[in-house]
Short mmCIF file of C-alpha atoms (C1' of nucleotides) in Angstrom, two decimals:
data_model
loop_
_atom_site.label_atom_id
_atom_site.label_comp_id
_atom_site.label_asym_id
_atom_site.label_seq_id
_atom_site.Cartn_x
_atom_site.Cartn_y
_atom_site.Cartn_z
CA MET U 1 -27.62 7.57 -56.80
CA LEU U 2 -25.01 9.88 -58.14
CA THR U 3 -25.14 13.34 -56.79
CA THR U 4 -22.90 16.32 -56.99
CA SER U 5 -20.04 15.66 -54.62
CA GLN U 6 -18.80 12.66 -56.51
CA ALA U 7 -17.24 14.83 -59.16
CA ALA U 8 -14.70 15.63 -56.48
CA GLU U 9 -13.33 12.11 -56.56
CA ARG U 10 -12.69 12.06 -60.26
CA TYR U 11 -10.90 8.95 -61.35
CA ARG U 12 -7.48 9.34 -62.92
CA PRO U 13 -6.16 6.38 -64.89
CA GLU U 14 -2.58 5.36 -64.24
CA PRO U 15 -0.23 7.25 -66.51
CA ASN U 16 2.04 4.26 -66.93
CA GLY U 17 1.59 1.44 -69.40
CA ILE U 18 2.25 1.12 -73.08
CA ASN U 19 1.13 3.82 -75.45
CA ALA U 20 -0.43 3.61 -78.88
CA GLY U 21 2.81 3.85 -80.76
CA GLU U 22 4.38 1.01 -78.88
CA THR U 23 1.32 -1.13 -79.37
CA ARG U 24 1.31 -0.73 -83.13
CA ARG U 25 4.97 -1.49 -83.40
CA LEU U 26 4.67 -4.85 -81.68
CA PRO U 27 5.15 -7.93 -83.87
CA PRO U 28 2.33 -10.51 -83.94
CA SER U 29 1.51 -12.33 -80.72
CA THR U 30 3.79 -10.43 -78.40
CA VAL U 31 3.45 -11.09 -74.69
CA LEU U 32 3.33 -8.13 -72.31
CA TRP U 33 4.19 -8.37 -68.64
CA VAL U 34 2.11 -5.89 -66.70
CA LEU U 35 2.01 -4.90 -63.04
CA PRO U 36 -1.05 -4.17 -60.85
CA GLY U 37 -2.67 -0.94 -61.99
CA GLN U 38 -0.61 -0.76 -65.14
CA GLY U 39 -2.46 0.22 -68.31
CA ILE U 40 -2.73 -1.98 -71.40
CA TYR U 41 -4.60 0.48 -73.57
CA ARG U 42 -6.29 3.80 -73.01
CA GLU U 43 -9.33 5.70 -74.20
CA GLY U 44 -8.52 7.57 -77.41
CA GLU U 45 -5.81 5.17 -78.44
CA ARG U 46 -6.01 3.32 -81.76
CA ALA U 47 -7.64 -0.09 -81.32
CA SER U 48 -5.31 -2.03 -83.56
CA SER U 49 -4.75 -5.10 -81.43
CA LEU U 50 -6.69 -7.77 -79.67
CA TYR U 51 -5.54 -9.01 -76.28
CA GLN U 52 -5.72 -12.29 -74.43
CA VAL U 53 -5.06 -12.78 -70.74
CA GLN U 54 -2.39 -15.46 -70.33
CA SER U 55 -2.20 -15.17 -66.55
CA GLY U 56 -3.47 -12.69 -64.00
CA ALA U 57 -6.54 -10.51 -64.53
CA VAL U 58 -7.63 -7.31 -66.24
CA ARG U 59 -10.29 -4.67 -65.72
CA VAL U 60 -11.85 -2.77 -68.61
CA TYR U 61 -13.63 0.45 -67.72
CA ARG U 62 -14.97 3.75 -68.95
CA ILE U 63 -14.83 7.13 -67.34
CA MET U 64 -18.15 8.96 -67.33
CA ARG U 65 -18.51 12.65 -67.94
CA ASN U 66 -19.05 13.18 -64.22
CA GLY U 67 -15.68 11.61 -63.53
CA HIS U 68 -17.06 8.34 -62.29
CA ARG U 69 -15.38 5.10 -63.26
CA HIS U 70 -17.55 2.21 -64.36
CA ILE U 71 -15.92 -1.18 -64.84
CA LEU U 72 -17.52 -2.93 -67.79
CA SER U 73 -15.80 -6.24 -67.31
CA PHE U 74 -13.09 -8.24 -65.62
CA TYR U 75 -11.12 -10.71 -67.70
CA GLY U 76 -9.24 -13.77 -66.48
CA ALA U 77 -6.85 -16.29 -68.00
CA GLY U 78 -7.76 -17.32 -71.53
CA GLU U 79 -10.22 -14.51 -72.16
CA TRP U 80 -10.00 -12.03 -75.03
CA PHE U 81 -10.61 -8.31 -74.75
CA GLY U 82 -9.99 -5.05 -76.58
CA LEU U 83 -12.36 -5.67 -79.50
CA GLN U 84 -14.28 -2.48 -80.38
CA ASP U 85 -16.59 -1.22 -83.07
CA GLY U 86 -14.57 1.83 -84.06
CA ASP U 87 -10.83 1.96 -84.51
CA ILE U 88 -10.40 4.13 -81.42
CA HIS U 89 -10.71 2.71 -77.92
CA ASP U 90 -13.46 4.29 -75.87
CA ASP U 91 -12.38 2.56 -72.67
CA PHE U 92 -9.35 1.69 -70.60
CA ALA U 93 -7.78 -1.68 -69.85
CA GLU U 94 -5.53 -2.22 -66.83
CA ALA U 95 -4.04 -5.19 -65.03
CA ILE U 96 -5.39 -5.73 -61.54
CA CYS U 97 -2.49 -7.98 -60.55
CA ASP U 98 0.76 -9.21 -62.09
CA SER U 99 -0.35 -10.44 -65.48
CA GLN U 100 0.85 -11.71 -68.81
CA ILE U 101 -1.12 -10.36 -71.74
CA ARG U 102 -0.84 -11.64 -75.28
CA SER U 103 -1.25 -8.90 -77.85
CA VAL U 104 -2.30 -9.80 -81.39
CA PRO U 105 -2.43 -7.13 -84.11
CA ARG U 106 -5.78 -7.12 -85.86
CA ALA U 107 -4.28 -6.16 -89.21
CA GLY U 108 -5.62 -7.71 -92.37
CA GLY U 109 -8.59 -9.51 -90.93
CA PRO U 110 -9.58 -12.37 -88.70
CA MET U 111 -6.90 -14.93 -88.09
CA PRO U 112 -7.53 -18.52 -87.18
CA PRO U 113 -7.89 -19.94 -84.63
CA ILE U 114 -9.57 -16.85 -83.16
CA ASN U 115 -12.96 -15.89 -84.46
CA LEU U 116 -13.71 -12.22 -83.93
CA LEU U 117 -17.43 -12.72 -84.33
CA ASP U 118 -17.50 -15.31 -81.57
CA ILE U 119 -15.64 -12.98 -79.24
CA ALA U 120 -17.94 -10.09 -80.08
CA LEU U 121 -21.09 -12.16 -79.63
CA SER U 122 -20.03 -13.59 -76.32
CA SER U 123 -19.07 -10.10 -75.12
CA LEU U 124 -22.49 -8.94 -76.22
CA ALA U 125 -24.25 -11.69 -74.31
CA ILE U 126 -22.28 -10.84 -71.19
CA ALA U 127 -22.97 -7.12 -71.57
CA ASN U 128 -26.69 -7.75 -71.91
CA SER U 129 -26.80 -9.98 -68.86
CA ARG U 130 -24.95 -7.40 -66.82
CA GLN U 131 -27.44 -4.79 -67.88
CA LEU U 132 -30.20 -6.77 -66.20
CA ILE U 133 -28.16 -7.04 -63.04
CA VAL U 134 -27.17 -3.42 -62.65
CA ALA U 135 -30.55 -2.13 -63.75
CA ARG U 136 -32.82 -4.41 -61.80
CA GLN U 137 -31.19 -6.03 -58.80
CA GLY U 138 -30.57 -4.86 -55.27
CA ALA U 139 -27.14 -4.54 -53.69
CA LEU U 140 -27.16 -7.95 -52.04
CA GLU U 141 -28.28 -9.67 -55.22
CA ARG U 142 -25.60 -7.94 -57.24
CA VAL U 143 -22.86 -8.99 -54.85
CA ALA U 144 -24.21 -12.54 -54.71
CA THR U 145 -24.15 -12.69 -58.50
CA PHE U 146 -20.64 -11.34 -58.46
CA VAL U 147 -19.43 -13.99 -56.03
CA GLN U 148 -20.89 -16.71 -58.21
CA GLU U 149 -19.28 -15.18 -61.25
CA MET U 150 -15.89 -15.15 -59.54
CA SER U 151 -16.37 -18.73 -58.41
CA ALA U 152 -17.13 -19.76 -61.99
CA ARG U 153 -14.01 -17.97 -63.16
CA ASN U 154 -12.05 -20.12 -60.69
CA GLY U 155 -13.35 -23.35 -62.13
CA GLY U 156 -16.37 -23.39 -59.85
CA ALA U 157 -14.22 -23.62 -56.73
CA ASN U 158 -15.85 -23.04 -53.35
CA GLU U 159 -12.81 -21.20 -52.08
CA PHE U 160 -10.93 -18.58 -54.05
CA GLU U 161 -9.26 -15.20 -53.93
CA LEU U 162 -10.84 -12.02 -55.22
CA MET U 163 -8.11 -10.27 -57.12
CA MET U 164 -9.82 -6.88 -57.00
CA SER U 165 -10.46 -4.33 -54.27
CA ARG U 166 -13.88 -3.53 -52.86
CA THR U 167 -13.71 -0.28 -54.83
CA ASP U 168 -13.28 -2.26 -58.05
CA VAL U 169 -16.23 -4.44 -57.11
CA ALA U 170 -18.33 -1.36 -56.38
CA ASP U 171 -17.44 0.26 -59.70
CA TYR U 172 -18.27 -3.00 -61.44
CA LEU U 173 -21.65 -3.47 -59.78
CA GLY U 174 -22.78 0.13 -59.82
CA LEU U 175 -22.69 0.47 -56.03
CA THR U 176 -20.64 2.32 -53.43
CA VAL U 177 -17.82 0.67 -51.51
CA GLU U 178 -19.93 0.87 -48.38
CA SER U 179 -22.86 -0.95 -49.96
CA VAL U 180 -20.52 -3.66 -51.21
CA ALA U 181 -18.99 -4.06 -47.75
CA ARG U 182 -22.43 -4.23 -46.15
CA SER U 183 -23.60 -6.82 -48.66
CA PHE U 184 -20.53 -8.98 -48.03
CA THR U 185 -21.15 -8.67 -44.32
CA LYS U 186 -24.75 -9.74 -44.83
CA LEU U 187 -23.62 -12.81 -46.80
CA ARG U 188 -21.22 -13.60 -43.97
CA THR U 189 -23.66 -13.15 -41.09
CA ARG U 190 -26.17 -15.31 -42.95
CA HIS U 191 -23.51 -18.02 -43.22
CA ILE U 192 -23.68 -18.04 -46.99
CA VAL U 193 -20.00 -17.22 -47.37
CA GLN U 194 -16.95 -16.95 -45.17
CA LEU U 195 -14.44 -14.14 -45.66
CA PHE U 196 -10.82 -14.14 -44.60
CA GLY U 197 -7.27 -13.18 -45.49
CA HIS U 198 -5.88 -9.85 -46.61
CA GLY U 199 -8.67 -7.32 -46.72
CA GLN U 200 -11.24 -10.09 -46.64
CA ARG U 201 -10.42 -10.90 -50.23
CA TYR U 202 -10.61 -14.66 -49.79
CA VAL U 203 -14.07 -16.12 -50.15
CA HIS U 204 -15.33 -19.48 -49.05
CA ILE U 205 -18.80 -20.32 -50.29
CA LEU U 206 -20.71 -22.17 -47.57
CA ASP U 207 -24.16 -22.40 -49.10
CA ARG U 208 -24.36 -22.41 -52.87
CA ASN U 209 -28.09 -22.86 -52.93
CA ARG U 210 -28.90 -19.78 -50.94
CA LEU U 211 -26.26 -17.87 -52.87
CA ALA U 212 -27.87 -18.88 -56.15
CA ALA U 213 -31.31 -18.06 -54.79
CA LEU U 214 -30.15 -14.49 -54.24
CA SER U 215 -28.91 -13.95 -57.77
CA THR U 216 -32.42 -14.56 -59.07
CA MET X 1 -35.50 -1.44 -56.18
CA LEU X 2 -37.15 -4.75 -56.81
CA THR X 3 -38.88 -6.25 -53.87
CA THR X 4 -41.20 -9.14 -53.37
CA SER X 5 -44.56 -7.95 -54.60
CA GLN X 6 -43.39 -7.45 -58.14
CA ALA X 7 -43.38 -11.17 -58.77
CA ALA X 8 -47.14 -10.78 -58.73
CA GLU X 9 -47.08 -8.79 -61.94
CA ARG X 10 -45.13 -11.35 -63.91
CA TYR X 11 -44.84 -10.45 -67.52
CA ARG X 12 -46.38 -12.77 -70.07
CA PRO X 13 -45.24 -12.40 -73.66
CA GLU X 14 -47.94 -12.29 -76.29
CA PRO X 15 -48.83 -15.80 -77.42
CA ASN X 16 -49.37 -14.66 -80.99
CA GLY X 17 -46.66 -14.17 -83.59
CA ILE X 18 -44.70 -16.54 -85.72
CA ASN X 19 -43.17 -19.64 -84.25
CA ALA X 20 -39.82 -21.29 -84.84
CA GLY X 21 -41.07 -23.65 -87.45
CA GLU X 22 -42.52 -20.90 -89.58
CA THR X 23 -39.36 -18.86 -89.30
CA ARG X 24 -37.14 -21.63 -90.48
CA ARG X 25 -39.33 -22.36 -93.42
CA LEU X 26 -39.15 -18.84 -94.79
CA PRO X 27 -37.16 -18.37 -97.97
CA PRO X 28 -34.29 -15.85 -97.93
CA SER X 29 -35.16 -12.22 -97.33
CA THR X 30 -38.82 -12.67 -96.58
CA VAL X 31 -40.75 -9.68 -95.29
CA LEU X 32 -43.03 -10.13 -92.29
CA TRP X 33 -45.93 -7.83 -91.50
CA VAL X 34 -46.40 -7.65 -87.76
CA LEU X 35 -48.93 -5.90 -85.55
CA PRO X 36 -48.37 -4.04 -82.29
CA GLY X 37 -47.42 -6.52 -79.56
CA GLN X 38 -46.94 -9.34 -82.03
CA GLY X 39 -43.91 -11.56 -81.51
CA ILE X 40 -41.09 -11.96 -84.03
CA TYR X 41 -39.10 -14.50 -82.10
CA ARG X 42 -39.22 -15.93 -78.60
CA GLU X 43 -36.85 -17.11 -75.92
CA GLY X 44 -35.92 -20.74 -76.48
CA GLU X 45 -36.52 -20.57 -80.21
CA ARG X 46 -33.74 -21.41 -82.67
CA ALA X 47 -31.83 -18.30 -83.71
CA SER X 48 -31.53 -19.12 -87.36
CA SER X 49 -32.34 -15.76 -88.88
CA LEU X 50 -31.31 -12.17 -88.71
CA TYR X 51 -33.93 -9.43 -88.87
CA GLN X 52 -34.03 -5.91 -90.19
CA VAL X 53 -36.70 -3.35 -89.44
CA GLN X 54 -38.10 -2.04 -92.72
CA SER X 55 -40.72 0.18 -91.14
CA GLY X 56 -42.16 0.51 -87.65
CA ALA X 57 -40.26 -0.40 -84.50
CA VAL X 58 -39.34 -3.40 -82.38
CA ARG X 59 -38.54 -4.07 -78.74
CA VAL X 60 -36.13 -6.80 -77.67
CA TYR X 61 -36.37 -7.90 -74.05
CA ARG X 62 -35.60 -10.60 -71.53
CA ILE X 63 -37.74 -11.91 -68.72
CA MET X 64 -35.91 -12.17 -65.41
CA ARG X 65 -36.39 -15.02 -62.97
CA ASN X 66 -38.50 -12.74 -60.78
CA GLY X 67 -40.88 -12.24 -63.69
CA HIS X 68 -39.72 -8.74 -64.49
CA ARG X 69 -39.32 -7.65 -68.07
CA HIS X 70 -36.23 -5.72 -69.07
CA ILE X 71 -36.10 -4.19 -72.52
CA LEU X 72 -32.56 -4.44 -73.88
CA SER X 73 -33.14 -2.36 -76.95
CA PHE X 74 -35.56 -0.69 -79.30
CA TYR X 75 -34.92 -0.93 -83.02
CA GLY X 76 -36.15 1.41 -85.73
CA ALA X 77 -36.14 1.41 -89.51
CA GLY X 78 -32.96 0.09 -91.06
CA GLU X 79 -31.63 -1.52 -87.89
CA TRP X 80 -30.67 -5.17 -87.55
CA PHE X 81 -31.49 -7.39 -84.61
CA GLY X 82 -31.71 -11.02 -83.58
CA LEU X 83 -27.99 -11.80 -83.68
CA GLN X 84 -26.99 -14.02 -80.72
CA ASP X 85 -24.00 -15.95 -79.52
CA GLY X 86 -25.71 -19.31 -79.18
CA ASP X 87 -28.13 -20.82 -81.62
CA ILE X 88 -31.05 -20.44 -79.21
CA HIS X 89 -32.62 -17.06 -78.53
CA ASP X 90 -32.42 -15.97 -74.91
CA ASP X 91 -34.70 -12.99 -75.45
CA PHE X 92 -37.95 -11.96 -77.11
CA ALA X 93 -38.56 -9.61 -80.02
CA GLU X 94 -41.94 -7.94 -80.58
CA ALA X 95 -43.27 -5.17 -82.76
CA ILE X 96 -44.37 -2.09 -80.84
CA CYS X 97 -46.42 -0.77 -83.76
CA ASP X 98 -47.39 -1.91 -87.24
CA SER X 99 -44.09 -2.95 -88.73
CA GLN X 100 -42.47 -4.63 -91.67
CA ILE X 101 -39.58 -6.88 -90.73
CA ARG X 102 -37.16 -8.40 -93.18
CA SER X 103 -36.03 -11.86 -92.16
CA VAL X 104 -32.75 -13.22 -93.52
CA PRO X 105 -31.70 -16.81 -92.77
CA ARG X 106 -28.20 -16.96 -91.39
CA ALA X 107 -27.40 -20.24 -93.07
CA GLY X 108 -23.99 -20.81 -94.58
CA GLY X 109 -22.29 -17.68 -93.36
CA PRO X 110 -22.21 -13.94 -93.71
CA MET X 111 -23.80 -12.57 -96.84
CA PRO X 112 -22.86 -9.28 -98.38
CA PRO X 113 -23.78 -6.54 -97.98
CA ILE X 114 -24.38 -7.24 -94.29
CA ASN X 115 -21.40 -7.78 -92.05
CA LEU X 116 -22.27 -9.75 -88.95
CA LEU X 117 -19.20 -8.56 -87.09
CA ASP X 118 -20.16 -4.93 -87.63
CA ILE X 119 -23.65 -5.58 -86.34
CA ALA X 120 -22.31 -7.43 -83.32
CA LEU X 121 -19.74 -4.77 -82.51
CA SER X 122 -22.17 -1.92 -82.78
CA SER X 123 -24.66 -3.82 -80.60
CA LEU X 124 -21.86 -4.33 -78.10
CA ALA X 125 -21.01 -0.64 -78.03
CA ILE X 126 -24.65 0.24 -77.46
CA ALA X 127 -25.03 -2.38 -74.73
CA ASN X 128 -21.96 -1.07 -72.93
CA SER X 129 -23.16 2.51 -73.09
CA ARG X 130 -26.55 1.55 -71.75
CA GLN X 131 -24.88 -0.24 -68.87
CA LEU X 132 -23.39 3.06 -67.75
CA ILE X 133 -26.78 4.74 -67.96
CA VAL X 134 -28.82 2.20 -66.06
CA ALA X 135 -26.09 1.60 -63.49
CA ARG X 136 -25.05 5.15 -62.77
CA GLN X 137 -27.63 7.76 -63.66
CA GLY X 138 -30.67 9.11 -61.86
CA ALA X 139 -34.21 8.87 -63.19
CA LEU X 140 -34.27 12.32 -64.77
CA GLU X 141 -30.94 11.75 -66.49
CA ARG X 142 -32.08 8.42 -67.86
CA VAL X 143 -35.24 9.87 -69.31
CA ALA X 144 -33.33 12.84 -70.75
CA THR X 145 -30.91 10.44 -72.41
CA PHE X 146 -33.85 8.45 -73.71
CA VAL X 147 -35.49 11.51 -75.24
CA GLN X 148 -32.27 12.41 -77.02
CA GLU X 149 -31.92 8.86 -78.25
CA MET X 150 -35.44 8.91 -79.67
CA SER X 151 -34.78 12.26 -81.30
CA ALA X 152 -31.65 10.86 -82.93
CA ARG X 153 -33.65 7.91 -84.18
CA ASN X 154 -36.00 10.41 -85.85
CA GLY X 155 -33.22 12.10 -87.74
CA GLY X 156 -32.51 14.55 -84.94
CA ALA X 157 -35.96 16.09 -85.19
CA ASN X 158 -37.14 18.40 -82.42
CA GLU X 159 -40.64 17.00 -82.62
CA PHE X 160 -41.47 13.34 -82.86
CA GLU X 161 -43.72 10.58 -81.63
CA LEU X 162 -42.70 8.02 -79.05
CA MET X 163 -43.94 4.73 -80.37
CA MET X 164 -43.78 2.99 -77.01
CA SER X 165 -45.81 3.21 -73.82
CA ARG X 166 -44.53 4.63 -70.55
CA THR X 167 -44.32 1.06 -69.30
CA ASP X 168 -41.99 0.19 -72.17
CA VAL X 169 -39.85 3.22 -71.37
CA ALA X 170 -39.73 2.21 -67.72
CA ASP X 171 -38.71 -1.35 -68.55
CA TYR X 172 -36.07 0.02 -70.88
CA LEU X 173 -34.58 2.46 -68.39
CA GLY X 174 -34.80 0.29 -65.29
CA LEU X 175 -37.38 2.51 -63.60
CA THR X 176 -41.04 2.32 -62.62
CA VAL X 177 -43.77 3.84 -64.74
CA GLU X 178 -44.36 6.42 -62.04
CA SER X 179 -40.74 7.53 -62.02
CA VAL X 180 -40.80 7.86 -65.79
CA ALA X 181 -43.98 9.94 -65.66
CA ARG X 182 -42.54 12.18 -62.95
CA SER X 183 -39.34 12.66 -64.91
CA PHE X 184 -41.28 13.62 -68.03
CA THR X 185 -43.30 16.03 -65.94
CA LYS X 186 -40.10 17.54 -64.59
CA LEU X 187 -38.76 18.00 -68.12
CA ARG X 188 -42.04 19.67 -69.04
CA THR X 189 -42.28 22.01 -66.04
CA ARG X 190 -38.69 23.05 -66.62
CA HIS X 191 -39.64 23.92 -70.21
CA ILE X 192 -37.08 21.52 -71.64
CA VAL X 193 -39.69 19.57 -73.57
CA GLN X 194 -43.36 19.87 -74.42
CA LEU X 195 -45.64 16.86 -74.35
CA PHE X 196 -48.90 16.43 -76.19
CA GLY X 197 -51.14 14.11 -78.17
CA HIS X 198 -52.37 10.63 -77.30
CA GLY X 199 -51.08 9.71 -73.89
CA GLN X 200 -48.49 12.45 -74.07
CA ARG X 201 -46.52 10.40 -76.55
CA TYR X 202 -45.58 13.32 -78.74
CA VAL X 203 -42.46 15.17 -77.68
CA HIS X 204 -41.30 18.61 -78.68
CA ILE X 205 -37.79 19.44 -77.54
CA LEU X 206 -37.63 23.08 -76.47
CA ASP X 207 -34.13 23.30 -75.05
CA ARG X 208 -31.57 20.90 -76.46
CA ASN X 209 -28.74 22.33 -74.42
CA ARG X 210 -30.33 21.73 -71.07
CA LEU X 211 -31.53 18.34 -72.25
CA ALA X 212 -27.99 17.38 -73.22
CA ALA X 213 -26.65 18.77 -69.96
CA LEU X 214 -28.85 16.31 -68.10
CA SER X 215 -27.64 13.24 -69.93
CA THR X 216 -24.12 13.93 -68.69
"C1'" DC R 1 -72.94 5.54 -70.90
"C1'" DG R 2 -69.54 2.48 -68.50
"C1'" DG R 3 -65.49 -0.12 -68.52
"C1'" DC R 4 -60.81 -0.45 -69.89
"C1'" DT R 5 -56.26 1.16 -70.71
"C1'" DT R 6 -52.79 4.57 -70.13
"C1'" DG R 7 -50.78 8.29 -67.81
"C1'" DT R 8 -50.27 11.41 -63.83
"C1'" DT R 9 -50.02 12.83 -59.06
"C1'" DG R 10 -49.71 12.35 -53.98
"C1'" DA R 11 -48.27 10.13 -49.49
"C1'" DT R 12 -45.34 7.02 -47.55
"C1'" DA R 13 -41.77 3.26 -47.22
"C1'" DT R 14 -37.45 1.55 -48.13
"C1'" DG R 15 -32.88 0.97 -49.92
"C1'" DT R 16 -28.75 2.90 -50.95
"C1'" DG R 17 -25.82 6.98 -51.08
"C1'" DT R 18 -23.30 10.18 -48.14
"C1'" DC R 19 -20.59 11.57 -44.35
"C1'" DA R 20 -17.90 10.40 -40.46
"C1'" DA R 21 -15.25 7.45 -37.58
"C1'" DG R 22 -12.63 3.50 -36.31
"C1'" DG R 23 -10.16 -1.15 -37.05
"C1'" DC R 24 -6.81 -3.89 -39.30
"C1'" DT R 25 -2.74 -4.69 -42.11
"C1'" DT R 26 1.33 -3.17 -44.35
"C1'" DG R 27 5.23 -0.46 -44.87
"C1'" DT R 28 8.61 3.01 -43.24
"C1'" DG R 29 11.80 5.30 -40.37
"C1'" DG R 30 13.59 6.40 -35.91
"C1'" DC B 1 11.69 -3.27 -32.07
"C1'" DC B 2 8.39 0.14 -31.82
"C1'" DA B 3 5.88 4.39 -33.44
"C1'" DC B 4 3.54 6.15 -36.97
"C1'" DA B 5 1.38 6.91 -41.43
"C1'" DA B 6 -1.20 5.17 -45.35
"C1'" DG B 7 -4.49 2.05 -47.51
"C1'" DC B 8 -8.30 -0.75 -47.41
"C1'" DC B 9 -12.35 -2.45 -45.21
"C1'" DT B 10 -16.14 -2.01 -42.10
"C1'" DT B 11 -19.75 0.14 -39.35
"C1'" DG B 12 -23.04 3.71 -37.85
"C1'" DA B 13 -26.21 7.78 -38.35
"C1'" DC B 14 -28.59 10.26 -41.49
"C1'" DA B 15 -30.23 12.14 -46.10
"C1'" DC B 16 -32.34 11.53 -50.22
"C1'" DA B 17 -34.08 9.29 -54.50
"C1'" DT B 18 -36.98 6.07 -56.13
"C1'" DA B 19 -40.29 2.20 -55.28
"C1'" DT B 20 -44.70 1.27 -53.58
"C1'" DC B 21 -49.49 1.93 -52.80
"C1'" DA B 22 -53.50 4.49 -53.80
"C1'" DA B 23 -56.41 7.55 -56.19
"C1'" DC B 24 -57.80 10.03 -60.08
"C1'" DA B 25 -57.98 11.99 -64.99
"C1'" DA B 26 -58.22 11.43 -69.96
"C1'" DG B 27 -59.05 9.01 -74.00
"C1'" DC B 28 -60.89 4.97 -76.41
"C1'" DC B 29 -64.28 1.45 -77.49
"C1'" DG B 30 -67.83 -1.73 -76.36
#
DNA sequence: CGGCTTGTTGATATGTGTCAAGGCTTGTGG
DNA sequence: CCACAAGCCTTGACACATATCAACAAGCCG
């Protein structure tokens, strides 16, 4: 649970990245090249464009009043993000690795072939599912669900790289870094996954059944 | 946290209520009268209509694989619900008190004056905000946020009736009934709210500032 | 009245947060 | 090439919040 001392580690978004003015000035369907940690849009900025990940990956998060960062979603190649209800962003979007982002101004109305309603409804479905996970599952179950999610994002591969740090995972799952590390360790010692490579960011799923059984 | 024994108290949705066939047969803009606990739609049913609360209130929830019920949202007068990404409902909607529900078939496309995208985007914003609450706040903070939310739903009144049981509140906030009761008690002993009436379901907010300070 | 439902309270268990320390990898500068 | 510092990840000991289990009170309805 969140107690007092966490306000000390207030999260500060990267000051780099494009700003609102630049965004608005972009012609239709511009491609941005962004570096790890670089911002794509910021809270308070006008939400005038929609974005699609061409390559790489993005995190979208909010900062809570107590300074805590909560990651609402990760987006991978092909996925759209940046659609909001108001015309002002209430969250931040940043690359988590070298990425190409297509930016499409939302002026005038929906443009084929993208259907804004479809994007909104699928975002809604994902948000609702995540609510169940963060509200009702234990640490191990959350991490197991996360691993499956990442596998699915990699075409269902058994072996893949996590592009985000343990801190990102923790802020996504509503846990601490330590709890995430302990849950990964538990998956490893139970021979459900294997971890290797830089900072244990490569995952090899050994037992899909038991992994799926955890994400109940 | 959810552990084993909770599977024992699996939630069973009410068997009463309209079924898919009846729903589809309804002419445009039909009004349904529903009783407390009565279903409006069910998981697995075709999502062919959109619904608006005319009077009363509705809960929309999912049943998790472990049998636990999680309430995604409550809806009051004027609010729309039942919009999904697929054409099959993955959740349940039930009245929580005597209610009138307007049912509008979604055939053909969006009909003025309702804008499906607006409904979807505002649902998305709410879902994202709730994710922060259930993932990152303590029990007292969640209940404080809930009380403010219910006040807002009653036009910002300082005194109002909660239409739902403590169990509903618990399933909405991701807590147990006991934790909800203890949090209400804490709000009462701190003279932030007063509770009275049937099952302490009437709330009188005494100190809005301290209430708001909690929902930080 | 007696049984049922709903809400509250208490004692205890358990899971995760917190605090602290150490390992590993990477990068930098002598 | 090696020494050292900085990140990131992991592990351990402990604290603390909430779940669990149990009992009881209040209101409602037969």
